[in-house]
Coordinates of C-alpha atoms in Angstrom, one line a residue:
Chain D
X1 CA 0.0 0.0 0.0
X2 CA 1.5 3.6 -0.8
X3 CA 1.6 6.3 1.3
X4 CA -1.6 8.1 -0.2
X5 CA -3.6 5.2 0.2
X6 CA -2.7 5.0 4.0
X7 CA -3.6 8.7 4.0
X8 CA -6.8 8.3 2.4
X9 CA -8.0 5.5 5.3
X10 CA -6.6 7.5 7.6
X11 CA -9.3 10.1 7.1
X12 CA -12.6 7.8 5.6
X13 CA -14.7 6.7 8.5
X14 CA -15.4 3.3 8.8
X15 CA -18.8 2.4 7.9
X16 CA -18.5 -1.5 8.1
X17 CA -15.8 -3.5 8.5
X18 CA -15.1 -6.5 6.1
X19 CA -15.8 -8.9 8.9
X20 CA -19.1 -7.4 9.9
X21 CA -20.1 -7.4 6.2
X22 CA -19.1 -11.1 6.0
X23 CA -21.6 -11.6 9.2
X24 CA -24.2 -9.5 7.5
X25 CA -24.5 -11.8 4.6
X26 CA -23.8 -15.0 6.5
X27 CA -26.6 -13.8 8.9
X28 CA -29.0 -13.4 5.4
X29 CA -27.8 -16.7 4.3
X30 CA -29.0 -18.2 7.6
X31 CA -32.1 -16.4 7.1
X32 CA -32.3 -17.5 3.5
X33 CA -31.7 -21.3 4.6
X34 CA -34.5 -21.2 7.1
X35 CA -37.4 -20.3 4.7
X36 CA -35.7 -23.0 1.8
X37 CA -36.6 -25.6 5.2
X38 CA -40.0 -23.9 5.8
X39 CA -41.0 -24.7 2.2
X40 CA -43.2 -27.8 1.6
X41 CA -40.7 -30.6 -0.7
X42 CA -43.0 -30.1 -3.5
X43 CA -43.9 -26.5 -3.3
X44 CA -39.7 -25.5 -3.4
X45 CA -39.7 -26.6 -6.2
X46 CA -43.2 -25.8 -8.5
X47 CA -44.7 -23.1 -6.5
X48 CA -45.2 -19.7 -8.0
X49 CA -47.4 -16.5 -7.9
X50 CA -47.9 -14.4 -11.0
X51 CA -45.8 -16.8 -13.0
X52 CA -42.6 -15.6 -10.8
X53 CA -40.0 -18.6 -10.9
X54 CA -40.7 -21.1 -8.1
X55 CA -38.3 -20.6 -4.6
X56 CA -35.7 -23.4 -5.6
X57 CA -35.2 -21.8 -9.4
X58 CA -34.2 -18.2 -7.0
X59 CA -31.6 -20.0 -4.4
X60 CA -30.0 -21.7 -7.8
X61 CA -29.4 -18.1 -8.8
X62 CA -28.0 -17.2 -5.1
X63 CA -25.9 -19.7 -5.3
X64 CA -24.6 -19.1 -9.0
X65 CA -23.7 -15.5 -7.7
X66 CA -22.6 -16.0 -4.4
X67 CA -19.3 -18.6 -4.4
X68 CA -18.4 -17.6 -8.2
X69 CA -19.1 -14.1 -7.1
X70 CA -16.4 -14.0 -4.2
X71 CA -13.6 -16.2 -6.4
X72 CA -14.2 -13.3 -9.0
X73 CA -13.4 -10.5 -6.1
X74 CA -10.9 -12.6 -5.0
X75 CA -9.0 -13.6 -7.9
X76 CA -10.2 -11.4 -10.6
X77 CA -10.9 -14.1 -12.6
X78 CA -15.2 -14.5 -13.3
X79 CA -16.5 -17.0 -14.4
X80 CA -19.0 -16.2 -17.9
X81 CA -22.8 -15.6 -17.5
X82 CA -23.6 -18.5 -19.5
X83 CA -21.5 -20.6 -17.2
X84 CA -23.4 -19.9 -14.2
X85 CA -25.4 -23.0 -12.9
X86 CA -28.6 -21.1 -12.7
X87 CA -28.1 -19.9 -16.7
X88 CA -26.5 -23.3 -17.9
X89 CA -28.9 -25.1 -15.7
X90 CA -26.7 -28.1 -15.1
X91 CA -26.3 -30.3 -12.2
X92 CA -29.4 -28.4 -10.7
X93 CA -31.1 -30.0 -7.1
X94 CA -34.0 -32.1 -7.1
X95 CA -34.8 -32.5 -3.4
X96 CA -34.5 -30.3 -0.3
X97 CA -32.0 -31.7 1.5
X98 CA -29.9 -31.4 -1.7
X99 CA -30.5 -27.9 -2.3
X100 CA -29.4 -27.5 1.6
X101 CA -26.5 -29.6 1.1
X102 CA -25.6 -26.9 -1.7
X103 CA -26.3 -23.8 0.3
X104 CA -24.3 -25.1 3.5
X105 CA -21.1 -26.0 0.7
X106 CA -21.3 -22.5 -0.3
X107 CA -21.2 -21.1 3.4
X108 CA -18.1 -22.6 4.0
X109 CA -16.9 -21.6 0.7
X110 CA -17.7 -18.3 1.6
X111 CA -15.9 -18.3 4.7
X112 CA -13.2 -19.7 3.3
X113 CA -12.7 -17.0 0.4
X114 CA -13.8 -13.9 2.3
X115 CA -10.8 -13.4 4.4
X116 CA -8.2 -13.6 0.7
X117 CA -9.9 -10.5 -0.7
X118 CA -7.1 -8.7 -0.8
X119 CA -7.8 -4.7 1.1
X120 CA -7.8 -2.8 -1.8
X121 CA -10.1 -4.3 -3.9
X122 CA -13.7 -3.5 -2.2
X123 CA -13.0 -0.5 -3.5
X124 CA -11.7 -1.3 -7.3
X125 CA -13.5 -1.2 -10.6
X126 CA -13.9 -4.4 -12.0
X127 CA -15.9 -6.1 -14.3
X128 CA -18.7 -8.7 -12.4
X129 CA -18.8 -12.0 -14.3
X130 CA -17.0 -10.2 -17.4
X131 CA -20.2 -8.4 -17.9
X132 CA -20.9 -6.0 -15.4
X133 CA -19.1 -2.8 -14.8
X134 CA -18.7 -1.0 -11.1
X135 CA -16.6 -1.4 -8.2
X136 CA -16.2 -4.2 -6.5
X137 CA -18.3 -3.4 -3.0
X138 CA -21.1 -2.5 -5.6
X139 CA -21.1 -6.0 -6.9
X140 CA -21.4 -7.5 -3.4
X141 CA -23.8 -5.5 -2.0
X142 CA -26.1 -6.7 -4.7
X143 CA -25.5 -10.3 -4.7
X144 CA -26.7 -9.6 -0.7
X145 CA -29.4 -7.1 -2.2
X146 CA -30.6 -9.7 -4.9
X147 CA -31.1 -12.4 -2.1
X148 CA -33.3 -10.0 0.4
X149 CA -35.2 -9.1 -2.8
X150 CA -35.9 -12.3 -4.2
X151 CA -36.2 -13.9 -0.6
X152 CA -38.9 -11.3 0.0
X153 CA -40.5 -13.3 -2.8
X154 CA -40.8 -16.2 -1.4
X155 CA -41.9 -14.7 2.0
X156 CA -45.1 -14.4 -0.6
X157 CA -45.0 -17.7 -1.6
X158 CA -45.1 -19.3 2.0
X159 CA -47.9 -16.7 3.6
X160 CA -50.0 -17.7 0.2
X161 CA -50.0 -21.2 0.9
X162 CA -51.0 -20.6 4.7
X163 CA -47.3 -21.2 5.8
X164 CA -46.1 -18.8 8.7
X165 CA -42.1 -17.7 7.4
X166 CA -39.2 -17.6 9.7
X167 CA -38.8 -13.9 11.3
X168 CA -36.9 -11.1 9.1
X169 CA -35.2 -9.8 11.6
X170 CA -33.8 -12.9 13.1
X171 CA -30.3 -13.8 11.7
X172 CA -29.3 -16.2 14.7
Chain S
X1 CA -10.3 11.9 17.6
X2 CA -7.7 9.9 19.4
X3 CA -4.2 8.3 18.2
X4 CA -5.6 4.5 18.7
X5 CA -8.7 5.2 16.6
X6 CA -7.1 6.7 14.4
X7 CA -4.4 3.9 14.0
X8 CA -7.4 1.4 13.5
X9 CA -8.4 3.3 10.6
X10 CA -5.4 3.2 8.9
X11 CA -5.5 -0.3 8.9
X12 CA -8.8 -1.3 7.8
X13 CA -10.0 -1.7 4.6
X14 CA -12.2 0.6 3.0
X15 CA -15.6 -1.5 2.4
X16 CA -18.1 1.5 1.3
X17 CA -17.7 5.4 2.1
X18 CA -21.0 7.2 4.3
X19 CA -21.2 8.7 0.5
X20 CA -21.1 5.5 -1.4
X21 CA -24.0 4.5 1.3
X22 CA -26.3 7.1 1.1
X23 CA -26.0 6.7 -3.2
X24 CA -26.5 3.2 -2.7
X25 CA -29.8 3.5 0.1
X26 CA -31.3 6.5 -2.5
X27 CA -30.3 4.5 -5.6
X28 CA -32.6 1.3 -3.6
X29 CA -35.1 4.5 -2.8
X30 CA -35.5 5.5 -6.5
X31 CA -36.4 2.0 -7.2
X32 CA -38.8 1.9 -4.7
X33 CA -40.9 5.1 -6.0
X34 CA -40.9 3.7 -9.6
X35 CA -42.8 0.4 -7.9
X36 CA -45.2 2.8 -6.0
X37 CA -45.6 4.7 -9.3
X38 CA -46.2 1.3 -11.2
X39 CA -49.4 0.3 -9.1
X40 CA -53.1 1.5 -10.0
X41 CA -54.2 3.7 -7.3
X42 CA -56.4 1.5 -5.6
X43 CA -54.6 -1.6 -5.4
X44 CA -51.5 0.5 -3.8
X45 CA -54.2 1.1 -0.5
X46 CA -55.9 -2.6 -0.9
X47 CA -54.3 -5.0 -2.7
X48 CA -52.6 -8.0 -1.0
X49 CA -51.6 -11.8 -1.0
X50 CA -51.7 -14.0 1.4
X51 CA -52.9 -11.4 4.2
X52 CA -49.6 -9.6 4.0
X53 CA -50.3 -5.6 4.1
X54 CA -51.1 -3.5 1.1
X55 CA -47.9 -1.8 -0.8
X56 CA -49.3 1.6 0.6
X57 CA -48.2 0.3 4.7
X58 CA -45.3 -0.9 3.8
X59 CA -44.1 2.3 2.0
X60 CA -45.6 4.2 5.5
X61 CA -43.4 1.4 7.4
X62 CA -40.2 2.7 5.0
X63 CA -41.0 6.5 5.6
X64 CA -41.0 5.4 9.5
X65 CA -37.6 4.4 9.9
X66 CA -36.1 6.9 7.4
X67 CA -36.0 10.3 8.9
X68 CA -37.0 9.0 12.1
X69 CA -34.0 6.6 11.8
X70 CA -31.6 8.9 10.3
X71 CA -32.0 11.6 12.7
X72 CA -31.5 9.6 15.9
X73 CA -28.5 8.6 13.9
X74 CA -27.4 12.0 13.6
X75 CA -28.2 13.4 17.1
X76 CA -28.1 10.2 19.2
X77 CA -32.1 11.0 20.3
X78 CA -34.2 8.7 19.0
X79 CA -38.0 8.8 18.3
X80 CA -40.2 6.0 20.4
X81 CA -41.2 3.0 18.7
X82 CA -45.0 3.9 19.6
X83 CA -44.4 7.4 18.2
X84 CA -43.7 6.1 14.6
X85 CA -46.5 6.7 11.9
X86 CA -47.1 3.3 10.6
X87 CA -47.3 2.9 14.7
X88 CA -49.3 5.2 15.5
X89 CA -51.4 5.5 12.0
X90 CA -51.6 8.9 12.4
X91 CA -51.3 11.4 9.2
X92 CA -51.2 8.5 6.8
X93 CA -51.6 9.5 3.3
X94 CA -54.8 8.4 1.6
X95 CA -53.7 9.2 -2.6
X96 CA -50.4 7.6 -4.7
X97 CA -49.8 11.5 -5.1
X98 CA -49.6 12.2 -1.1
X99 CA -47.2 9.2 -0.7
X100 CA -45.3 10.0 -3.5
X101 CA -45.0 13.9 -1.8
X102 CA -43.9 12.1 1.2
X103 CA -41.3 10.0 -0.3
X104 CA -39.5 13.2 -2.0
X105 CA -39.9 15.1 1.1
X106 CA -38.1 12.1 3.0
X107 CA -35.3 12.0 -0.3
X108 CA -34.5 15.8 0.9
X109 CA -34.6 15.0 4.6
X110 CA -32.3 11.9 4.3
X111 CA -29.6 13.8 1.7
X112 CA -29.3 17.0 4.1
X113 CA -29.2 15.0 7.2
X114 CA -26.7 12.5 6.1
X115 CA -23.6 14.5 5.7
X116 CA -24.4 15.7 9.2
X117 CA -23.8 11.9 11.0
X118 CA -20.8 11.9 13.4
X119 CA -18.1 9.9 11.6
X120 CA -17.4 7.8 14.8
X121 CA -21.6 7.4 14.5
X122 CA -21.1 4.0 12.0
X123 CA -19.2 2.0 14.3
X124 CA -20.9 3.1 17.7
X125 CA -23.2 1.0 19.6
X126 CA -26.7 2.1 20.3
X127 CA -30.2 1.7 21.1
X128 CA -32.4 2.3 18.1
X129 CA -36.1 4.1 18.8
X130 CA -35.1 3.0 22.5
X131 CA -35.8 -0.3 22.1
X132 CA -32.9 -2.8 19.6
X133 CA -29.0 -2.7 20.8
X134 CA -26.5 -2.9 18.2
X135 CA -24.1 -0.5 16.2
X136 CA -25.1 2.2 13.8
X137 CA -24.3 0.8 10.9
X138 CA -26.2 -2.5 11.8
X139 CA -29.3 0.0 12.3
X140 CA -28.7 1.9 8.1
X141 CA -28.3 -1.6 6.6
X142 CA -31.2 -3.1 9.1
X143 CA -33.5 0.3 6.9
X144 CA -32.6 -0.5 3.7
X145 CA -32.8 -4.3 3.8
X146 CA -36.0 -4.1 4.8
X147 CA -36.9 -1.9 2.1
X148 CA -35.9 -4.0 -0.5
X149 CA -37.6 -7.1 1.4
X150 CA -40.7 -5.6 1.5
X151 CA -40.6 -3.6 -1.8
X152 CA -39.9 -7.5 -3.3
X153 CA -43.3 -8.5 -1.9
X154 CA -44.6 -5.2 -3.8
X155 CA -43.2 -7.2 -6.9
X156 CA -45.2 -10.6 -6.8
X157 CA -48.5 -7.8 -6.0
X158 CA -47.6 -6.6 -9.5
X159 CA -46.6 -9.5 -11.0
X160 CA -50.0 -11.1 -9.9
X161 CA -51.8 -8.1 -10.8
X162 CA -50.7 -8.7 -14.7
X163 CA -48.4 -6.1 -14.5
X164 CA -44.4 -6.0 -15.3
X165 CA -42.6 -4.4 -12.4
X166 CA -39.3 -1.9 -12.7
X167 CA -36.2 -3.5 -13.3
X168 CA -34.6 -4.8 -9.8
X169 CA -31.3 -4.2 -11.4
X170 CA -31.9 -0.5 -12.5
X171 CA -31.2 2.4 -9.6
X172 CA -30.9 5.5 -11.9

């Protein structure tokens, strides 16, 4: 790091820490998990309202942005649109316990990858997935952003089939 | 500000600026008044699925932890829970044009109070409307993510009213 750099975190204040923004989206994640286990089998996978794509179709997605997502800010190496899982639609889960099996892979991926991003780069243009232009704090914010949206979603879903979902404000 | 803090900021990272935060929060804001714009006047004040409130309370619920939020943020005094309009139901606007008023009045409110927050503020522990523990920044993140949870709801509304809701993706 070069001396203007030092100078210019000298005098930013700290909003949130990489850490804490690591627990924020862990504690969405756990979130997320509880209402793919408050889904009925069937229903994760074929429900919908206004043609929106059923629950299961939405984690895919998560998941496609989440662990490729984080290698990309790691490495700066992304992985192509078309090759996400959710695009290519390959090797998708059938049953619950397989889509949990996925999502509780990708937390420890996660985990694993967050503490390599190197300093600088939260704050680095870059190009998301070769595709998408911004810095790189931009890109993760929506990733988290995408998941609260499209989890709202399936908040929908649930109370429409008489199912009571999981707290929003728990994260335990 | 003392020699220690200072050290710490010189060796964290730089996640997201107060600036960067506020674009991203009003970019999330701008979105949401496109999806208040986008339903018919009636169905903002009555339509639901699956019991969940109408668009219109959830947009009063958003408007209740903005300024509110912001300015205990700012001055460290913080409104009571029972004193918040979509608490109290007090005032609440009855047109998509009075909402929409409130919205830009609370877009002015939030830009001229936000360069005013203590820079220490982010970090700092709390108690939000007197009532949840936890650092500032927990509180800001807390207001927009359940913006975009709710406002995702407001999307399967549309969506099962026939009708084709902004772009998530799209901030401008």
């Amino acid at each position: 790091m070069n001396n203007s750099s030092q100078a210019q975190q000298a005098t930013v204040p700290i909003v949130i820490t990489p850490e804490a923004l690591l627990e924020h989206w862990q504690g969405h994640r756990r979130l997320t998990r509880r209402l793919i286990e408050a889904f009925p089998e069937d229903k994760l996978f074929s429900y919908s309202v206004g043609g929106m794509r059923p629950f299961s179709e939405l984690v895919m997605e998560f998941l496609g942005m989440a662990v490729p997502g984080i290698t990309g800010v790691v490495t700066g190496n992304w992985q192509k649109v078309d090759e996400m899982p959710h695009h290519s639609r390959k090797n998708v889960p059938t049953t619950k316990k397989e889509l949990l099996g996925r999502w509780d892979e990708a937390t420890e991926e996660i985990n694993a990858l967050w503490p390599q991003i190197p300093s600088h780069r939260f704050q680095e243009n870059d190009k998301a997935f070769g595709q998408w232009d911004g810095p790189v704090y931009f890109f993760i914010f929506y990733w988290i952003d995408n998941e609260i949206h499209h989890r709202g979603q399936a908040y929908v879903y649930l109370r429409s089939l008489g199912i009571e979902p999981p707290a929003f404000w728990d994260r335990t």
